[in-house]
mmCIF file of C-alpha atoms in Angstrom:
data_model
loop_
_atom_site.group_PDB
_atom_site.id
_atom_site.type_symbol
_atom_site.label_atom_id
_atom_site.label_comp_id
_atom_site.label_asym_id
_atom_site.label_seq_id
_atom_site.Cartn_x
_atom_site.Cartn_y
_atom_site.Cartn_z
ATOM 1 C CA MET A 611 -22.591 2.025 5.599
ATOM 2 C CA LEU A 612 -19.231 3.647 6.526
ATOM 3 C CA ARG A 613 -19.039 7.048 4.852
ATOM 4 C CA VAL A 614 -15.509 7.624 3.560
ATOM 5 C CA GLY A 615 -13.903 10.769 2.214
ATOM 6 C CA ILE A 616 -10.770 10.615 0.045
ATOM 7 C CA ASN A 617 -8.490 13.678 0.300
ATOM 8 C CA GLY A 618 -6.278 13.387 -2.752
ATOM 9 C CA TYR A 619 -7.273 11.681 -6.000
ATOM 10 C CA GLY A 620 -3.941 10.710 -7.492
ATOM 11 C CA THR A 621 -2.040 7.454 -7.819
ATOM 12 C CA ILE A 622 -3.217 6.034 -4.473
ATOM 13 C CA GLY A 623 -6.371 8.074 -3.883
ATOM 14 C CA LYS A 624 -8.136 7.035 -7.062
ATOM 15 C CA ARG A 625 -7.392 3.379 -6.439
ATOM 16 C CA VAL A 626 -8.593 3.609 -2.817
ATOM 17 C CA ALA A 627 -11.765 5.367 -4.028
ATOM 18 C CA ASP A 628 -12.529 2.501 -6.421
ATOM 19 C CA ALA A 629 -11.741 -0.045 -3.715
ATOM 20 C CA VAL A 630 -13.953 1.626 -1.130
ATOM 21 C CA ARG A 631 -16.785 1.827 -3.641
ATOM 22 C CA ALA A 632 -16.460 -1.981 -4.163
ATOM 23 C CA GLN A 633 -16.996 -2.691 -0.431
ATOM 24 C CA PRO A 634 -20.446 -3.891 0.714
ATOM 25 C CA ASP A 635 -20.213 -1.830 3.916
ATOM 26 C CA MET A 636 -18.722 1.413 2.662
ATOM 27 C CA GLU A 637 -19.571 4.337 0.385
ATOM 28 C CA VAL A 638 -17.446 7.228 -0.954
ATOM 29 C CA VAL A 639 -18.770 10.613 0.217
ATOM 30 C CA GLY A 640 -16.425 12.389 -2.249
ATOM 31 C CA VAL A 641 -12.848 13.082 -3.209
ATOM 32 C CA ALA A 642 -10.742 16.273 -2.910
ATOM 33 C CA LYS A 643 -8.300 17.749 -5.428
ATOM 34 C CA THR A 644 -6.009 20.802 -5.244
ATOM 35 C CA ARG A 645 -6.440 21.724 -8.882
ATOM 36 C CA PRO A 646 -8.384 20.840 -11.979
ATOM 37 C CA ASN A 647 -6.629 18.241 -14.138
ATOM 38 C CA PHE A 648 -7.365 14.986 -15.931
ATOM 39 C CA GLU A 649 -7.759 13.129 -12.614
ATOM 40 C CA ALA A 650 -10.286 15.719 -11.355
ATOM 41 C CA GLU A 651 -12.262 15.271 -14.541
ATOM 42 C CA ALA A 652 -12.060 11.489 -14.137
ATOM 43 C CA ALA A 653 -13.375 11.696 -10.572
ATOM 44 C CA VAL A 654 -16.517 13.528 -11.764
ATOM 45 C CA GLU A 655 -16.929 11.159 -14.725
ATOM 46 C CA ASN A 656 -16.680 8.245 -12.291
ATOM 47 C CA GLY A 657 -19.478 9.686 -10.206
ATOM 48 C CA PHE A 658 -17.448 10.861 -7.206
ATOM 49 C CA PRO A 659 -18.517 14.248 -5.794
ATOM 50 C CA LEU A 660 -15.488 16.492 -6.127
ATOM 51 C CA TYR A 661 -14.336 18.902 -3.379
ATOM 52 C CA ALA A 662 -11.676 21.612 -3.522
ATOM 53 C CA ALA A 663 -8.781 20.886 -1.276
ATOM 54 C CA ILE A 664 -7.781 24.602 -1.336
ATOM 55 C CA GLU A 665 -10.648 27.072 -1.094
ATOM 56 C CA ASP A 666 -8.752 29.854 -2.824
ATOM 57 C CA ARG A 667 -8.545 27.704 -5.987
ATOM 58 C CA MET A 668 -12.250 27.019 -6.357
ATOM 59 C CA ASP A 669 -12.415 29.480 -9.258
ATOM 60 C CA ARG A 670 -9.922 27.395 -11.240
ATOM 61 C CA PHE A 671 -12.372 24.500 -11.245
ATOM 62 C CA ASP A 672 -15.157 26.796 -12.384
ATOM 63 C CA GLU A 673 -12.947 28.114 -15.237
ATOM 64 C CA ALA A 674 -12.207 24.515 -16.301
ATOM 65 C CA GLY A 675 -15.928 23.712 -16.297
ATOM 66 C CA ILE A 676 -15.651 21.181 -13.407
ATOM 67 C CA ASP A 677 -18.444 21.252 -10.857
ATOM 68 C CA LEU A 678 -17.541 21.164 -7.173
ATOM 69 C CA ALA A 679 -19.554 19.844 -4.247
ATOM 70 C CA GLY A 680 -17.764 22.115 -1.788
ATOM 71 C CA THR A 681 -14.463 22.403 0.084
ATOM 72 C CA VAL A 682 -12.457 19.738 1.826
ATOM 73 C CA GLU A 683 -13.752 20.891 5.217
ATOM 74 C CA GLY A 684 -17.258 19.967 4.068
ATOM 75 C CA LEU A 685 -15.992 16.572 2.866
ATOM 76 C CA ILE A 686 -14.373 15.818 6.242
ATOM 77 C CA GLU A 687 -17.499 16.918 8.126
ATOM 78 C CA GLU A 688 -19.716 14.566 6.108
ATOM 79 C CA SER A 689 -17.300 11.613 6.467
ATOM 80 C CA ASP A 690 -17.074 8.954 9.154
ATOM 81 C CA ALA A 691 -13.413 8.505 8.271
ATOM 82 C CA VAL A 692 -10.974 10.047 5.772
ATOM 83 C CA VAL A 693 -8.231 8.574 3.670
ATOM 84 C CA ASP A 694 -5.536 11.164 3.190
ATOM 85 C CA ALA A 695 -3.816 10.330 -0.085
ATOM 86 C CA THR A 696 -2.025 13.623 -0.526
ATOM 87 C CA PRO A 697 1.699 13.913 -1.385
ATOM 88 C CA SER A 698 4.273 13.137 1.295
ATOM 89 C CA GLY A 699 4.378 15.789 4.022
ATOM 90 C CA ILE A 700 0.911 17.174 3.284
ATOM 91 C CA GLY A 701 -0.875 14.502 5.290
ATOM 92 C CA ALA A 702 0.915 15.449 8.455
ATOM 93 C CA GLU A 703 -0.065 19.065 7.832
ATOM 94 C CA ASN A 704 -3.668 17.988 7.411
ATOM 95 C CA ALA A 705 -3.758 16.081 10.681
ATOM 96 C CA GLU A 706 -4.902 19.038 12.714
ATOM 97 C CA LEU A 707 -7.818 19.527 10.385
ATOM 98 C CA TYR A 708 -8.985 15.964 10.957
ATOM 99 C CA ARG A 709 -8.635 16.408 14.699
ATOM 100 C CA GLU A 710 -10.648 19.632 14.536
ATOM 101 C CA TYR A 711 -13.598 17.772 12.989
ATOM 102 C CA ASP A 712 -13.045 14.735 15.263
ATOM 103 C CA THR A 713 -12.783 12.505 12.148
ATOM 104 C CA PRO A 714 -10.397 9.534 12.181
ATOM 105 C CA ALA A 715 -7.975 9.657 9.259
ATOM 106 C CA LEU A 716 -5.498 7.407 7.446
ATOM 107 C CA LEU A 717 -2.176 8.896 6.359
ATOM 108 C CA GLN A 718 0.101 7.183 3.840
ATOM 109 C CA GLY A 719 3.576 5.732 4.145
ATOM 110 C CA GLY A 720 5.311 8.933 3.125
ATOM 111 C CA GLU A 721 4.471 10.481 6.453
ATOM 112 C CA SER A 722 6.459 10.076 9.623
ATOM 113 C CA HIS A 723 5.469 7.413 12.169
ATOM 114 C CA ASP A 724 5.709 10.224 14.778
ATOM 115 C CA ALA A 725 2.757 12.019 13.140
ATOM 116 C CA VAL A 726 0.261 9.232 13.951
ATOM 117 C CA ASP A 727 -1.031 7.055 16.764
ATOM 118 C CA VAL A 728 -0.029 3.802 15.050
ATOM 119 C CA SER A 729 1.502 2.536 11.805
ATOM 120 C CA PHE A 730 -0.597 -0.203 10.156
ATOM 121 C CA ASN A 731 -0.406 -3.395 8.188
ATOM 122 C CA ALA A 732 -3.593 -5.492 8.097
ATOM 123 C CA ARG A 733 -1.934 -8.915 8.372
ATOM 124 C CA SER A 734 0.435 -7.840 11.108
ATOM 125 C CA ASN A 735 -1.202 -5.445 13.648
ATOM 126 C CA PHE A 736 -4.837 -4.871 12.715
ATOM 127 C CA GLU A 737 -6.074 -4.569 16.305
ATOM 128 C CA ALA A 738 -3.468 -1.953 17.209
ATOM 129 C CA ALA A 739 -5.331 0.547 14.975
ATOM 130 C CA ARG A 740 -8.765 -0.067 16.525
ATOM 131 C CA ASP A 741 -10.371 3.257 17.484
ATOM 132 C CA ALA A 742 -7.189 5.246 16.741
ATOM 133 C CA ASP A 743 -7.591 8.868 15.553
ATOM 134 C CA LEU A 744 -4.629 8.891 13.110
ATOM 135 C CA VAL A 745 -3.259 5.811 11.445
ATOM 136 C CA ARG A 746 -0.438 5.560 8.974
ATOM 137 C CA VAL A 747 -0.747 2.859 6.310
ATOM 138 C CA VAL A 748 2.891 1.999 5.795
ATOM 139 C CA SER A 749 4.581 2.381 2.390
ATOM 140 C CA CYS A 750 4.417 -0.056 -0.477
ATOM 141 C CA ASN A 751 7.796 -1.588 0.389
ATOM 142 C CA THR A 752 7.130 -1.808 4.093
ATOM 143 C CA THR A 753 3.748 -3.401 3.366
ATOM 144 C CA GLY A 754 5.450 -5.990 1.205
ATOM 145 C CA LEU A 755 8.056 -6.786 3.789
ATOM 146 C CA SER A 756 5.446 -6.959 6.626
ATOM 147 C CA ARG A 757 3.363 -9.452 4.674
ATOM 148 C CA LEU A 758 6.403 -11.748 4.645
ATOM 149 C CA VAL A 759 7.421 -11.232 8.224
ATOM 150 C CA ALA A 760 4.051 -11.943 9.863
ATOM 151 C CA PRO A 761 3.553 -15.609 8.713
ATOM 152 C CA LEU A 762 7.285 -16.425 8.913
ATOM 153 C CA GLU A 763 7.476 -15.134 12.482
ATOM 154 C CA GLU A 764 4.357 -16.997 13.506
ATOM 155 C CA ALA A 765 5.393 -20.326 11.926
ATOM 156 C CA TYR A 766 9.189 -20.428 12.457
ATOM 157 C CA GLY A 767 10.415 -17.375 14.365
ATOM 158 C CA ILE A 768 12.869 -14.912 12.850
ATOM 159 C CA ASP A 769 16.437 -14.443 14.021
ATOM 160 C CA LYS A 770 17.296 -11.744 11.438
ATOM 161 C CA MET A 771 16.001 -10.361 8.151
ATOM 162 C CA ARG A 772 18.109 -8.739 5.401
ATOM 163 C CA ALA A 773 16.534 -7.157 2.327
ATOM 164 C CA THR A 774 17.986 -5.418 -0.685
ATOM 165 C CA LEU A 775 15.343 -3.231 -2.399
ATOM 166 C CA VAL A 776 15.823 -2.388 -6.087
ATOM 167 C CA ARG A 777 13.376 0.452 -6.384
ATOM 168 C CA ARG A 778 11.698 1.995 -9.435
ATOM 169 C CA GLY A 779 12.863 5.545 -10.137
ATOM 170 C CA GLY A 780 9.293 6.775 -10.412
ATOM 171 C CA ASP A 781 5.698 5.876 -11.151
ATOM 172 C CA PRO A 782 4.709 5.771 -14.846
ATOM 173 C CA ALA A 783 3.197 9.294 -14.650
ATOM 174 C CA GLN A 784 6.055 10.851 -12.687
ATOM 175 C CA SER A 785 8.003 12.345 -15.570
ATOM 176 C CA SER A 786 10.099 14.447 -13.208
ATOM 177 C CA ARG A 787 11.571 11.492 -11.367
ATOM 178 C CA GLY A 788 14.719 9.527 -12.110
ATOM 179 C CA PRO A 789 17.440 8.434 -12.563
ATOM 180 C CA ILE A 790 17.162 8.386 -16.363
ATOM 181 C CA ASN A 791 20.313 6.350 -17.054
ATOM 182 C CA ASP A 792 21.972 5.426 -13.821
ATOM 183 C CA ILE A 793 21.902 3.089 -10.840
ATOM 184 C CA LEU A 794 21.988 4.892 -7.515
ATOM 185 C CA PRO A 795 22.579 3.601 -3.955
ATOM 186 C CA ASP A 796 19.640 5.236 -2.170
ATOM 187 C CA PRO A 797 20.803 5.914 0.428
ATOM 188 C CA VAL A 798 24.479 5.139 0.378
ATOM 189 C CA THR A 799 24.459 4.585 4.159
ATOM 190 C CA LEU A 800 23.016 1.594 5.990
ATOM 191 C CA PRO A 801 20.146 1.059 6.623
ATOM 192 C CA SER A 802 17.705 2.451 4.104
ATOM 193 C CA HIS A 803 14.564 3.856 5.743
ATOM 194 C CA HIS A 804 12.630 0.672 5.059
ATOM 195 C CA GLY A 805 14.189 -1.345 7.930
ATOM 196 C CA PRO A 806 13.286 1.194 10.621
ATOM 197 C CA ASP A 807 9.896 1.526 8.970
ATOM 198 C CA VAL A 808 9.272 -2.232 9.316
ATOM 199 C CA LYS A 809 10.150 -1.912 13.009
ATOM 200 C CA THR A 810 7.197 0.420 13.452
ATOM 201 C CA ILE A 811 5.131 -2.712 12.850
ATOM 202 C CA PHE A 812 7.521 -5.283 14.346
ATOM 203 C CA PRO A 813 9.501 -3.391 16.997
ATOM 204 C CA ASP A 814 11.551 -6.448 18.091
ATOM 205 C CA LEU A 815 12.557 -7.529 14.595
ATOM 206 C CA ASP A 816 16.265 -7.563 13.762
ATOM 207 C CA VAL A 817 16.238 -6.228 10.178
ATOM 208 C CA ASP A 818 18.738 -4.572 7.856
ATOM 209 C CA THR A 819 17.780 -3.036 4.507
ATOM 210 C CA LEU A 820 19.637 -1.545 1.623
ATOM 211 C CA GLY A 821 18.136 0.459 -1.233
ATOM 212 C CA LEU A 822 18.907 1.107 -4.868
ATOM 213 C CA LYS A 823 17.088 3.244 -7.468
ATOM 214 C CA VAL A 824 17.021 2.217 -11.104
ATOM 215 C CA PRO A 825 15.635 3.775 -14.345
ATOM 216 C CA ALA A 826 12.359 1.815 -14.307
ATOM 217 C CA THR A 827 8.704 2.625 -13.584
ATOM 218 C CA LEU A 828 7.039 -0.784 -13.366
ATOM 219 C CA MET A 829 7.670 -2.159 -9.866
ATOM 220 C CA HIS A 830 10.060 -2.574 -6.974
ATOM 221 C CA MET A 831 12.086 -5.787 -6.650
ATOM 222 C CA HIS A 832 13.217 -7.280 -3.319
ATOM 223 C CA SER A 833 16.038 -9.701 -2.713
ATOM 224 C CA ILE A 834 15.245 -11.301 0.666
ATOM 225 C CA ASN A 835 17.310 -13.297 3.125
ATOM 226 C CA VAL A 836 15.695 -14.317 6.429
ATOM 227 C CA THR A 837 17.514 -16.310 9.100
ATOM 228 C CA LEU A 838 14.795 -18.353 10.797
ATOM 229 C CA GLU A 839 14.827 -19.892 14.251
ATOM 230 C CA ALA A 840 13.609 -23.135 12.743
ATOM 231 C CA ALA A 841 14.742 -25.004 9.642
ATOM 232 C CA PRO A 842 11.700 -25.774 7.483
ATOM 233 C CA SER A 843 12.104 -27.167 3.996
ATOM 234 C CA ALA A 844 11.682 -24.912 0.963
ATOM 235 C CA ASP A 845 8.444 -26.738 0.134
ATOM 236 C CA GLU A 846 7.087 -26.001 3.635
ATOM 237 C CA VAL A 847 7.818 -22.274 3.167
ATOM 238 C CA ARG A 848 6.186 -22.342 -0.267
ATOM 239 C CA ASP A 849 3.065 -23.884 1.215
ATOM 240 C CA LEU A 850 3.023 -21.357 4.060
ATOM 241 C CA LEU A 851 3.250 -18.351 1.734
ATOM 242 C CA ASP A 852 0.861 -19.892 -0.784
ATOM 243 C CA ASP A 853 -1.786 -20.033 1.928
ATOM 244 C CA GLU A 854 -1.598 -16.265 2.419
ATOM 245 C CA GLU A 855 -4.107 -14.359 0.292
ATOM 246 C CA ARG A 856 -1.856 -11.369 -0.258
ATOM 247 C CA THR A 857 1.224 -13.245 -1.293
ATOM 248 C CA PHE A 858 1.077 -14.720 -4.810
ATOM 249 C CA LEU A 859 3.605 -17.391 -5.761
ATOM 250 C CA ILE A 860 4.493 -17.157 -9.471
ATOM 251 C CA PRO A 861 4.736 -20.742 -10.842
ATOM 252 C CA GLU A 862 7.778 -21.550 -12.937
ATOM 253 C CA HIS A 863 5.610 -22.785 -15.835
ATOM 254 C CA MET A 864 4.130 -19.311 -16.280
ATOM 255 C CA ASP A 865 7.468 -18.076 -17.673
ATOM 256 C CA VAL A 866 7.200 -14.719 -15.907
ATOM 257 C CA ASP A 867 10.820 -13.639 -15.797
ATOM 258 C CA GLY A 868 10.397 -10.046 -14.672
ATOM 259 C CA ALA A 869 8.169 -7.127 -13.791
ATOM 260 C CA GLY A 870 7.190 -6.487 -17.427
ATOM 261 C CA LYS A 871 5.586 -9.882 -17.924
ATOM 262 C CA LEU A 872 4.091 -9.710 -14.472
ATOM 263 C CA LYS A 873 2.285 -6.513 -15.367
ATOM 264 C CA GLU A 874 1.181 -8.019 -18.665
ATOM 265 C CA PHE A 875 -0.167 -10.978 -16.736
ATOM 266 C CA ALA A 876 -2.203 -8.702 -14.461
ATOM 267 C CA LEU A 877 -3.636 -6.885 -17.491
ATOM 268 C CA ASP A 878 -4.542 -10.139 -19.208
ATOM 269 C CA ARG A 879 -6.306 -11.213 -15.972
ATOM 270 C CA GLY A 880 -8.439 -8.099 -16.194
ATOM 271 C CA ARG A 881 -6.964 -6.325 -13.184
ATOM 272 C CA PRO A 882 -7.972 -2.634 -13.140
ATOM 273 C CA ARG A 883 -4.982 -0.529 -14.290
ATOM 274 C CA GLY A 884 -2.879 -3.738 -14.285
ATOM 275 C CA ASP A 885 -2.735 -3.508 -10.525
ATOM 276 C CA ILE A 886 -1.111 -6.223 -8.436
ATOM 277 C CA TRP A 887 -2.282 -5.934 -4.804
ATOM 278 C CA GLU A 888 -0.285 -8.981 -3.697
ATOM 279 C CA ASN A 889 3.383 -9.589 -3.094
ATOM 280 C CA ALA A 890 4.477 -11.435 -6.257
ATOM 281 C CA ILE A 891 7.009 -14.097 -5.240
ATOM 282 C CA TRP A 892 8.918 -16.203 -7.690
ATOM 283 C CA GLU A 893 8.133 -19.746 -6.481
ATOM 284 C CA GLU A 894 11.391 -21.256 -7.664
ATOM 285 C CA SER A 895 13.405 -18.573 -5.863
ATOM 286 C CA ILE A 896 12.218 -19.853 -2.478
ATOM 287 C CA SER A 897 15.304 -21.645 -1.149
ATOM 288 C CA MET A 898 16.532 -22.819 2.251
ATOM 289 C CA GLU A 899 20.195 -23.151 3.263
ATOM 290 C CA GLY A 900 20.080 -24.444 6.812
ATOM 291 C CA THR A 901 17.942 -21.887 8.596
ATOM 292 C CA ASP A 902 18.483 -19.230 5.942
ATOM 293 C CA LEU A 903 15.552 -18.483 3.623
ATOM 294 C CA TYR A 904 16.118 -16.715 0.263
ATOM 295 C CA LEU A 905 13.520 -15.408 -2.214
ATOM 296 C CA PHE A 906 12.766 -12.695 -4.785
ATOM 297 C CA GLN A 907 9.526 -10.720 -4.725
ATOM 298 C CA ALA A 908 8.076 -7.901 -6.769
ATOM 299 C CA ILE A 909 6.035 -5.099 -5.220
ATOM 300 C CA HIS A 910 3.654 -2.988 -7.314
ATOM 301 C CA GLN A 911 4.157 0.404 -5.712
ATOM 302 C CA GLU A 912 0.931 1.899 -7.085
ATOM 303 C CA SER A 913 -1.473 -0.647 -5.643
ATOM 304 C CA ASP A 914 -0.271 -2.984 -2.877
ATOM 305 C CA VAL A 915 -1.337 -0.563 -0.132
ATOM 306 C CA VAL A 916 -4.908 -0.273 -1.434
ATOM 307 C CA PRO A 917 -6.389 -3.250 0.408
ATOM 308 C CA GLU A 918 -4.533 -2.117 3.498
ATOM 309 C CA ASN A 919 -6.278 1.266 3.402
ATOM 310 C CA VAL A 920 -9.640 -0.478 3.199
ATOM 311 C CA ASP A 921 -8.832 -2.718 6.185
ATOM 312 C CA ALA A 922 -7.497 0.262 8.131
ATOM 313 C CA LEU A 923 -10.842 2.001 7.683
ATOM 314 C CA ARG A 924 -12.616 -0.874 9.369
ATOM 315 C CA ALA A 925 -9.995 -1.010 12.158
ATOM 316 C CA VAL A 926 -10.238 2.675 13.125
ATOM 317 C CA THR A 927 -14.074 2.596 13.075
ATOM 318 C CA GLY A 928 -14.441 -0.797 14.772
ATOM 319 C CA GLN A 929 -16.420 -2.161 11.764
ATOM 320 C CA ALA A 930 -14.832 -5.661 11.814
ATOM 321 C CA ASP A 931 -12.024 -7.779 13.164
ATOM 322 C CA ARG A 932 -8.943 -8.643 11.137
ATOM 323 C CA GLU A 933 -10.111 -11.907 9.628
ATOM 324 C CA GLU A 934 -13.541 -10.605 8.680
ATOM 325 C CA SER A 935 -12.175 -7.379 7.216
ATOM 326 C CA MET A 936 -9.421 -8.993 5.165
ATOM 327 C CA GLU A 937 -11.820 -11.645 3.859
ATOM 328 C CA THR A 938 -14.339 -9.013 2.812
ATOM 329 C CA THR A 939 -11.676 -6.802 1.190
ATOM 330 C CA ASN A 940 -10.092 -9.668 -0.677
ATOM 331 C CA GLU A 941 -13.392 -11.009 -1.935
ATOM 332 C CA SER A 942 -14.769 -7.596 -3.040
ATOM 333 C CA LEU A 943 -11.570 -6.622 -4.920
ATOM 334 C CA GLY A 944 -10.659 -10.078 -6.254
ATOM 335 C CA VAL A 945 -7.379 -10.320 -4.344
ATOM 336 C CA GLY A 946 -5.677 -13.621 -4.969
ATOM 337 C CA LEU A 947 -4.101 -14.221 -8.408
#
């Protein structure tokens, strides 16, 4: 059993902890929090040993009546690998700690590619992360774009990719985020950071991305145009993407016209927290004009990187190859709507 520590038990960390617990070849050693709050209490209630991420704050947990198993250093020492799910910038600061204990660690997409040995997407470059010390699981949007690029590049070749990303202003619990009543080019300049980020996975890809932020919390929305080297039919592209476990084609008859209904659909299907681990692609949006492919896809920012973290754990520890890992992850979580 691979012993996994989770440093950070927030939006991503709590989902990764549940996903790791669901794996037949992994166990959660414990999770770390910087302060006592509802998520710290939930970790204990869910049976995860809780560690203090900051030793000087241990007394706060005691005052809140929350039992601790130790400090984050103890968690790292007991773990075969660590998932760092701390806020952006903190993971890079923690990197030296993981090196000190000779424990491979996964950072999240908010960190710089320069802070790690390799950036990771399971479908695209699983083997590149094998035996690496520090791996960055790329962001939710980069994950979504990479899941499209890999099969399209393999089947048809890609001349150029263009993507406009309409991004949620914040997660549902992020009351400090915005905009509240506005639509913001973010950034105004070309490209947004997503294009260069995709190139950390596909260095030779010609890709341009633009970003917008809108007053929504549900999901990101991508408008995609890919100029292919071949000219498949729209039906052939639909079949290709339908064969991928982590891309879900929304049938027209389902009458899902936006992110709201998509989340409702996930909840009705019994998905934990209404999570959608897959790219959700509107089937009828898949269109071909010559060699130009067009489609719309929704990306659930809180959850699509969760299976990628699980697969990255197997990659850095040499537990499995790509196909075996992805199959195990998908089956244990129920990926595939």
